[in-house]
């Protein structure tokens, strides 16, 4: 049950990562064809900003996939719902809201 949820979350995170990575690749390609690297070109500045934003989103999405991978490993190891800091059990509602969390609310 919980494993199914985590696997689904991971699949969603991976799909999001792929979409964002494709968007980033498209923006990079578009910027290569123009004067995007020219800082005096206002359009170039916009594209640079867009690239920056997308890069940050890609990094975050990639981290989420890694976090969910780690959560699945902890589930297999039987330490999934245990707080990494104090060792107490993390409440189910917290895990439902934050499936990849490693700490209880007090330790977060
Ligand atoms: Zn704790």
PDB file of N, CA, C and O in Angstrom, residues 65-75 102:
ATOM      1  N   UNK A  65      13.473  12.814  -7.045  1.00  0.00           N
ATOM      2  CA  UNK A  65      13.570  11.414  -7.462  1.00  0.00           C
ATOM      3  C   UNK A  65      14.545  10.671  -6.547  1.00  0.00           C
ATOM      4  O   UNK A  65      14.255   9.568  -6.075  1.00  0.00           O
ATOM      5  N   UNK A  66      15.673  11.292  -6.247  1.00  0.00           N
ATOM      6  CA  UNK A  66      16.672  10.667  -5.371  1.00  0.00           C
ATOM      7  C   UNK A  66      16.107  10.462  -3.966  1.00  0.00           C
ATOM      8  O   UNK A  66      16.318   9.417  -3.349  1.00  0.00           O
ATOM      9  N   UNK A  67      15.379  11.476  -3.477  1.00  0.00           N
ATOM     10  CA  UNK A  67      14.786  11.382  -2.132  1.00  0.00           C
ATOM     11  C   UNK A  67      13.784  10.234  -2.066  1.00  0.00           C
ATOM     12  O   UNK A  67      13.725   9.509  -1.066  1.00  0.00           O
ATOM     13  N   UNK A  68      12.992  10.090  -3.121  1.00  0.00           N
ATOM     14  CA  UNK A  68      11.982   9.027  -3.136  1.00  0.00           C
ATOM     15  C   UNK A  68      12.650   7.659  -3.292  1.00  0.00           C
ATOM     16  O   UNK A  68      12.184   6.664  -2.719  1.00  0.00           O
ATOM     17  N   UNK A  69      13.743   7.606  -4.048  1.00  0.00           N
ATOM     18  CA  UNK A  69      14.533   6.370  -4.122  1.00  0.00           C
ATOM     19  C   UNK A  69      15.005   5.974  -2.729  1.00  0.00           C
ATOM     20  O   UNK A  69      14.896   4.817  -2.314  1.00  0.00           O
ATOM     21  N   UNK A  70      15.547   6.958  -2.020  1.00  0.00           N
ATOM     22  CA  UNK A  70      16.060   6.711  -0.672  1.00  0.00           C
ATOM     23  C   UNK A  70      14.927   6.260   0.243  1.00  0.00           C
ATOM     24  O   UNK A  70      15.112   5.359   1.081  1.00  0.00           O
ATOM     25  N   UNK A  71      13.741   6.859   0.071  1.00  0.00           N
ATOM     26  CA  UNK A  71      12.588   6.477   0.889  1.00  0.00           C
ATOM     27  C   UNK A  71      12.211   5.014   0.623  1.00  0.00           C
ATOM     28  O   UNK A  71      11.901   4.268   1.557  1.00  0.00           O
ATOM     29  N   UNK A  72      12.270   4.596  -0.643  1.00  0.00           N
ATOM     30  CA  UNK A  72      11.955   3.198  -0.984  1.00  0.00           C
ATOM     31  C   UNK A  72      12.985   2.254  -0.375  1.00  0.00           C
ATOM     32  O   UNK A  72      12.635   1.173   0.112  1.00  0.00           O
ATOM     33  N   UNK A  73      14.240   2.667  -0.368  1.00  0.00           N
ATOM     34  CA  UNK A  73      15.288   1.841   0.254  1.00  0.00           C
ATOM     35  C   UNK A  73      15.041   1.700   1.757  1.00  0.00           C
ATOM     36  O   UNK A  73      15.186   0.623   2.320  1.00  0.00           O
ATOM     37  N   UNK A  74      14.643   2.821   2.374  1.00  0.00           N
ATOM     38  CA  UNK A  74      14.367   2.779   3.813  1.00  0.00           C
ATOM     39  C   UNK A  74      13.160   1.903   4.103  1.00  0.00           C
ATOM     40  O   UNK A  74      13.119   1.201   5.110  1.00  0.00           O
ATOM     41  N   UNK A  75      12.181   1.935   3.192  1.00  0.00           N
ATOM     42  CA  UNK A  75      11.001   1.086   3.354  1.00  0.00           C
ATOM     43  C   UNK A  75      11.419  -0.386   3.337  1.00  0.00           C
ATOM     44  O   UNK A  75      10.987  -1.185   4.174  1.00  0.00           O
ATOM     45  N   UNK A 102      12.580  12.363   6.301  1.00  0.00           N
ATOM     46  CA  UNK A 102      13.368  11.447   7.131  1.00  0.00           C
ATOM     47  C   UNK A 102      13.302  11.820   8.600  1.00  0.00           C
ATOM     48  O   UNK A 102      13.965  11.189   9.433  1.00  0.00           O
TER      49      UNK A 102
END
